[in-house]
Amino acid sequence: MNLKVRAIVFHTHGVPEEVARWEETDAPAPTADEVRVRLLAAPINPADLNVIEGKYPIRPALPGVPGVEGLGVVENVGLAVKSVRSGDRVLLPHGYGTWREAGVVKAGSVWPVPEGIATEQAAMLRINPATALRMLRDFVALQAGEWVLQNAANSAVGRAVIQIARASGWRTVNVVRRPELVEELKAAGADVVLVEGDDLPAQITAATGGAAVRLALNAVGGDSALRLAKALAPGGTIVTYGAMSRQPLRIPNGLLIFQDIRWRGFWISQWYREAAAASIGAMFAELFDLARRGLLHAPVERIYPLAEVAAALAHAAQARRSGKILFGGETWFSAQ
Ligand SMILES: NC(=O)c1ccc[n+]([C@@H]2O[C@H](COP(=O)([O-])OP(=O)(O)OC[C@H]3O[C@@H](n4cnc5c(N)ncnc54)[C@H](OP(=O)(O)O)[C@@H]3O)[C@@H](O)[C@H]2O)c1
């Protein structure tokens, strides 16, 4: 039986809170290999805003439903489905368009989430902690006790880097643009927290005792990225995964010629496209385990009902937040 459900829909690209609307859509009955899933929670990530703005490599056909990640509860399964059951909590497929009350997806594209992980934390595992884990593992084979540098350390990715590095025995130098975050991030497990400024490379050298640092993670771009690169040891790698300042990278010739700094990029969407199912499963198992043990946790500033789309999107676009903005499904609110 077809259900009428409501979803956040954008018909044109533009300012997110102006073009995204709360509308009625269809959620058909699942066919044999499909499941119908009701939304529990879904975060608003910077990439979601960029998708609506039309400034992201993923451009859903219009009208589109935004939301790259989220958590749902299975409410109806097709006749041939054995992998999940009604009532299971599942990660929704990457890039599905999660900001809807309910929808139908292939059973093989959802991922069951074990008990013991809070709904809103599980809803945020697929993108940011996965990005942090891959960047820490896939570029440099870090030894116990090695240092990792990062900017935007207060972001959800940045906090996941701090937590995963700590759980793995690596140390972090974290760069923020607001001094009031220094103590908070130290309490969250950061070894060193520094504030953006021209003397950052010298401060990093002092904080690490001149250690040879081989990996830096950059989500800001511009001068901030350059400062991280200058603090790396010869042959070190800087991985760019975001551009929050919207400033381009400036790469001095000398850093390439005399220091052989390696400038790399990372995009989790591409990783999911190329990874074998077994690698994705192994990574989720690790993230679920860290989350269940309380070692992976992202602060939440506010959870909005889907119907309050304009307020939620405007809030998510604000700088200096204390945590993520999410949408909660009706089921999430009724459980509170
Ligand atoms: N490539 C990938 O696969 C991938 C995956 C996940 C995320 N990302 C990217 O990673 C970045 C962080 O995402 P998130 O979801 O973790 O972010 P988030 O939790 O929403 O936090 C945004 C962060 O960006 C900082 N920021 C905002 N504007 C800035 C500016 N002009 N200069 C310096 N810092 C600024 C904020 O600092 P304040 O706290 O001071 O406001 C905050 O720490 C985004 O660019 C996102 O697109 C990329």
mmCIF file of N, CA, C and O in Angstrom, residues 1-43:
data_model
loop_
_atom_site.group_PDB
_atom_site.id
_atom_site.type_symbol
_atom_site.label_atom_id
_atom_site.label_comp_id
_atom_site.label_asym_id
_atom_site.label_seq_id
_atom_site.Cartn_x
_atom_site.Cartn_y
_atom_site.Cartn_z
ATOM 1 N N MET A 1 0.842 -1.201 0.000
ATOM 2 C CA MET A 1 0.000 0.000 0.000
ATOM 3 C C MET A 1 0.882 1.257 0.000
ATOM 4 O O MET A 1 1.822 1.344 0.777
ATOM 5 N N ASN A 2 0.557 2.189 -0.892
ATOM 6 C CA ASN A 2 1.314 3.447 -0.917
ATOM 7 C C ASN A 2 0.972 4.289 0.294
ATOM 8 O O ASN A 2 -0.182 4.426 0.666
ATOM 9 N N LEU A 3 2.009 4.854 0.904
ATOM 10 C CA LEU A 3 1.789 5.769 2.023
ATOM 11 C C LEU A 3 2.037 7.175 1.526
ATOM 12 O O LEU A 3 2.949 7.398 0.738
ATOM 13 N N LYS A 4 1.261 8.115 2.004
ATOM 14 C CA LYS A 4 1.613 9.514 1.763
ATOM 15 C C LYS A 4 2.479 9.950 2.933
ATOM 16 O O LYS A 4 2.077 9.792 4.096
ATOM 17 N N VAL A 5 3.666 10.408 2.649
ATOM 18 C CA VAL A 5 4.526 10.895 3.727
ATOM 19 C C VAL A 5 5.002 12.290 3.338
ATOM 20 O O VAL A 5 4.896 12.691 2.184
ATOM 21 N N ARG A 6 5.570 12.981 4.311
ATOM 22 C CA ARG A 6 6.100 14.301 3.999
ATOM 23 C C ARG A 6 7.624 14.228 3.980
ATOM 24 O O ARG A 6 8.230 13.400 4.666
ATOM 25 N N ALA A 7 8.207 15.101 3.152
ATOM 26 C CA ALA A 7 9.666 15.130 3.020
ATOM 27 C C ALA A 7 10.101 16.563 2.803
ATOM 28 O O ALA A 7 9.299 17.414 2.414
ATOM 29 N N ILE A 8 11.374 16.811 3.085
ATOM 30 C CA ILE A 8 11.962 18.111 2.746
ATOM 31 C C ILE A 8 12.410 18.028 1.287
ATOM 32 O O ILE A 8 13.168 17.124 0.917
ATOM 33 N N VAL A 9 11.914 18.951 0.468
ATOM 34 C CA VAL A 9 12.156 18.880 -0.977
ATOM 35 C C VAL A 9 12.699 20.228 -1.453
ATOM 36 O O VAL A 9 12.247 21.271 -0.978
ATOM 37 N N PHE A 10 13.691 20.183 -2.363
ATOM 38 C CA PHE A 10 14.101 21.437 -3.027
ATOM 39 C C PHE A 10 13.870 21.301 -4.527
ATOM 40 O O PHE A 10 14.238 20.310 -5.130
ATOM 41 N N HIS A 11 13.217 22.322 -5.103
ATOM 42 C CA HIS A 11 12.887 22.299 -6.531
ATOM 43 C C HIS A 11 13.919 23.049 -7.358
ATOM 44 O O HIS A 11 14.047 22.825 -8.556
ATOM 45 N N THR A 12 14.620 23.980 -6.704
ATOM 46 C CA THR A 12 15.705 24.707 -7.377
ATOM 47 C C THR A 12 16.867 24.799 -6.394
ATOM 48 O O THR A 12 16.670 24.665 -5.188
ATOM 49 N N HIS A 13 18.059 25.048 -6.920
ATOM 50 C CA HIS A 13 19.203 25.299 -6.034
ATOM 51 C C HIS A 13 19.136 26.725 -5.528
ATOM 52 O O HIS A 13 18.609 27.611 -6.204
ATOM 53 N N GLY A 14 19.682 26.955 -4.339
ATOM 54 C CA GLY A 14 19.681 28.305 -3.793
ATOM 55 C C GLY A 14 20.003 28.284 -2.318
ATOM 56 O O GLY A 14 20.534 27.301 -1.794
ATOM 57 N N VAL A 15 19.673 29.379 -1.635
ATOM 58 C CA VAL A 15 19.915 29.473 -0.189
ATOM 59 C C VAL A 15 19.069 28.398 0.494
ATOM 60 O O VAL A 15 17.837 28.391 0.332
ATOM 61 N N PRO A 16 19.690 27.470 1.249
ATOM 62 C CA PRO A 16 18.942 26.306 1.736
ATOM 63 C C PRO A 16 17.632 26.643 2.435
ATOM 64 O O PRO A 16 16.589 26.070 2.108
ATOM 65 N N GLU A 17 17.646 27.588 3.397
ATOM 66 C CA GLU A 17 16.399 27.828 4.149
ATOM 67 C C GLU A 17 15.325 28.502 3.294
ATOM 68 O O GLU A 17 14.169 28.559 3.689
ATOM 69 N N GLU A 18 15.723 29.004 2.113
ATOM 70 C CA GLU A 18 14.715 29.633 1.242
ATOM 71 C C GLU A 18 14.129 28.642 0.235
ATOM 72 O O GLU A 18 12.982 28.772 -0.170
ATOM 73 N N VAL A 19 14.922 27.657 -0.202
ATOM 74 C CA VAL A 19 14.428 26.793 -1.290
ATOM 75 C C VAL A 19 13.938 25.421 -0.816
ATOM 76 O O VAL A 19 13.246 24.725 -1.565
ATOM 77 N N ALA A 20 14.285 25.013 0.409
ATOM 78 C CA ALA A 20 13.858 23.679 0.878
ATOM 79 C C ALA A 20 12.496 23.788 1.545
ATOM 80 O O ALA A 20 12.285 24.646 2.391
ATOM 81 N N ARG A 21 11.552 22.923 1.134
ATOM 82 C CA ARG A 21 10.176 23.009 1.657
ATOM 83 C C ARG A 21 9.719 21.664 2.182
ATOM 84 O O ARG A 21 10.222 20.619 1.803
ATOM 85 N N TRP A 22 8.690 21.707 3.007
ATOM 86 C CA TRP A 22 8.122 20.532 3.671
ATOM 87 C C TRP A 22 6.904 20.128 2.866
ATOM 88 O O TRP A 22 5.898 20.825 2.855
ATOM 89 N N GLU A 23 6.983 18.997 2.127
ATOM 90 C CA GLU A 23 5.945 18.653 1.146
ATOM 91 C C GLU A 23 5.510 17.201 1.259
ATOM 92 O O GLU A 23 6.270 16.355 1.734
ATOM 93 N N GLU A 24 4.359 16.924 0.709
ATOM 94 C CA GLU A 24 3.871 15.536 0.685
ATOM 95 C C GLU A 24 4.488 14.767 -0.488
ATOM 96 O O GLU A 24 4.593 15.305 -1.592
ATOM 97 N N THR A 25 4.940 13.537 -0.221
ATOM 98 C CA THR A 25 5.457 12.674 -1.301
ATOM 99 C C THR A 25 4.923 11.260 -1.069
ATOM 100 O O THR A 25 4.271 10.993 -0.063
ATOM 101 N N ASP A 26 5.274 10.359 -1.993
ATOM 102 C CA ASP A 26 4.854 8.950 -1.869
ATOM 103 C C ASP A 26 5.937 8.113 -1.192
ATOM 104 O O ASP A 26 7.117 8.311 -1.445
ATOM 105 N N ALA A 27 5.532 7.162 -0.357
ATOM 106 C CA ALA A 27 6.454 6.101 0.088
ATOM 107 C C ALA A 27 5.757 4.797 -0.265
ATOM 108 O O ALA A 27 4.941 4.297 0.499
ATOM 109 N N PRO A 28 6.060 4.247 -1.446
ATOM 110 C CA PRO A 28 5.345 3.064 -1.902
ATOM 111 C C PRO A 28 5.603 1.853 -1.006
ATOM 112 O O PRO A 28 6.550 1.859 -0.216
ATOM 113 N N ALA A 29 4.779 0.817 -1.165
ATOM 114 C CA ALA A 29 5.037 -0.438 -0.434
ATOM 115 C C ALA A 29 6.318 -1.046 -0.975
ATOM 116 O O ALA A 29 6.612 -0.922 -2.166
ATOM 117 N N PRO A 30 7.116 -1.692 -0.120
ATOM 118 C CA PRO A 30 8.359 -2.288 -0.614
ATOM 119 C C PRO A 30 8.086 -3.465 -1.548
ATOM 120 O O PRO A 30 7.160 -4.243 -1.306
ATOM 121 N N THR A 31 8.901 -3.597 -2.614
ATOM 122 C CA THR A 31 8.850 -4.798 -3.448
ATOM 123 C C THR A 31 9.625 -5.899 -2.713
ATOM 124 O O THR A 31 10.111 -5.683 -1.603
ATOM 125 N N ALA A 32 9.771 -7.077 -3.370
ATOM 126 C CA ALA A 32 10.285 -8.263 -2.654
ATOM 127 C C ALA A 32 11.614 -8.023 -1.950
ATOM 128 O O ALA A 32 11.833 -8.528 -0.849
ATOM 129 N N ASP A 33 12.529 -7.262 -2.575
ATOM 130 C CA ASP A 33 13.869 -7.108 -1.971
ATOM 131 C C ASP A 33 14.048 -5.733 -1.322
ATOM 132 O O ASP A 33 15.174 -5.289 -1.123
ATOM 133 N N GLU A 34 12.949 -5.075 -1.002
ATOM 134 C CA GLU A 34 13.052 -3.732 -0.411
ATOM 135 C C GLU A 34 12.496 -3.696 1.015
ATOM 136 O O GLU A 34 11.797 -4.611 1.450
ATOM 137 N N VAL A 35 12.831 -2.594 1.698
ATOM 138 C CA VAL A 35 12.262 -2.361 3.033
ATOM 139 C C VAL A 35 11.758 -0.921 3.094
ATOM 140 O O VAL A 35 12.288 -0.049 2.410
ATOM 141 N N ARG A 36 10.707 -0.715 3.904
ATOM 142 C CA ARG A 36 10.299 0.664 4.171
ATOM 143 C C ARG A 36 10.858 1.061 5.528
ATOM 144 O O ARG A 36 10.717 0.323 6.515
ATOM 145 N N VAL A 37 11.504 2.216 5.552
ATOM 146 C CA VAL A 37 12.207 2.663 6.762
ATOM 147 C C VAL A 37 11.657 4.012 7.179
ATOM 148 O O VAL A 37 11.439 4.892 6.342
ATOM 149 N N ARG A 38 11.409 4.157 8.481
ATOM 150 C CA ARG A 38 10.922 5.434 9.026
ATOM 151 C C ARG A 38 12.098 6.152 9.682
ATOM 152 O O ARG A 38 12.868 5.532 10.419
ATOM 153 N N LEU A 39 12.223 7.451 9.401
ATOM 154 C CA LEU A 39 13.388 8.181 9.910
ATOM 155 C C LEU A 39 13.363 8.306 11.425
ATOM 156 O O LEU A 39 12.339 8.660 12.022
ATOM 157 N N LEU A 40 14.519 8.044 12.039
ATOM 158 C CA LEU A 40 14.708 8.341 13.465
ATOM 159 C C LEU A 40 15.451 9.665 13.628
ATOM 160 O O LEU A 40 15.006 10.550 14.349
ATOM 161 N N ALA A 41 16.588 9.796 12.959
ATOM 162 C CA ALA A 41 17.354 11.053 13.062
ATOM 163 C C ALA A 41 18.322 11.163 11.894
ATOM 164 O O ALA A 41 18.811 10.145 11.373
ATOM 165 N N ALA A 42 18.579 12.413 11.496
ATOM 166 C CA ALA A 42 19.535 12.670 10.404
ATOM 167 C C ALA A 42 20.183 14.025 10.644
ATOM 168 O O ALA A 42 19.484 14.998 10.917
ATOM 169 N N PRO A 43 21.516 14.098 10.550
ATOM 170 C CA PRO A 43 22.186 15.381 10.786
ATOM 171 C C PRO A 43 22.134 16.292 9.569
ATOM 172 O O PRO A 43 21.884 15.840 8.451
#
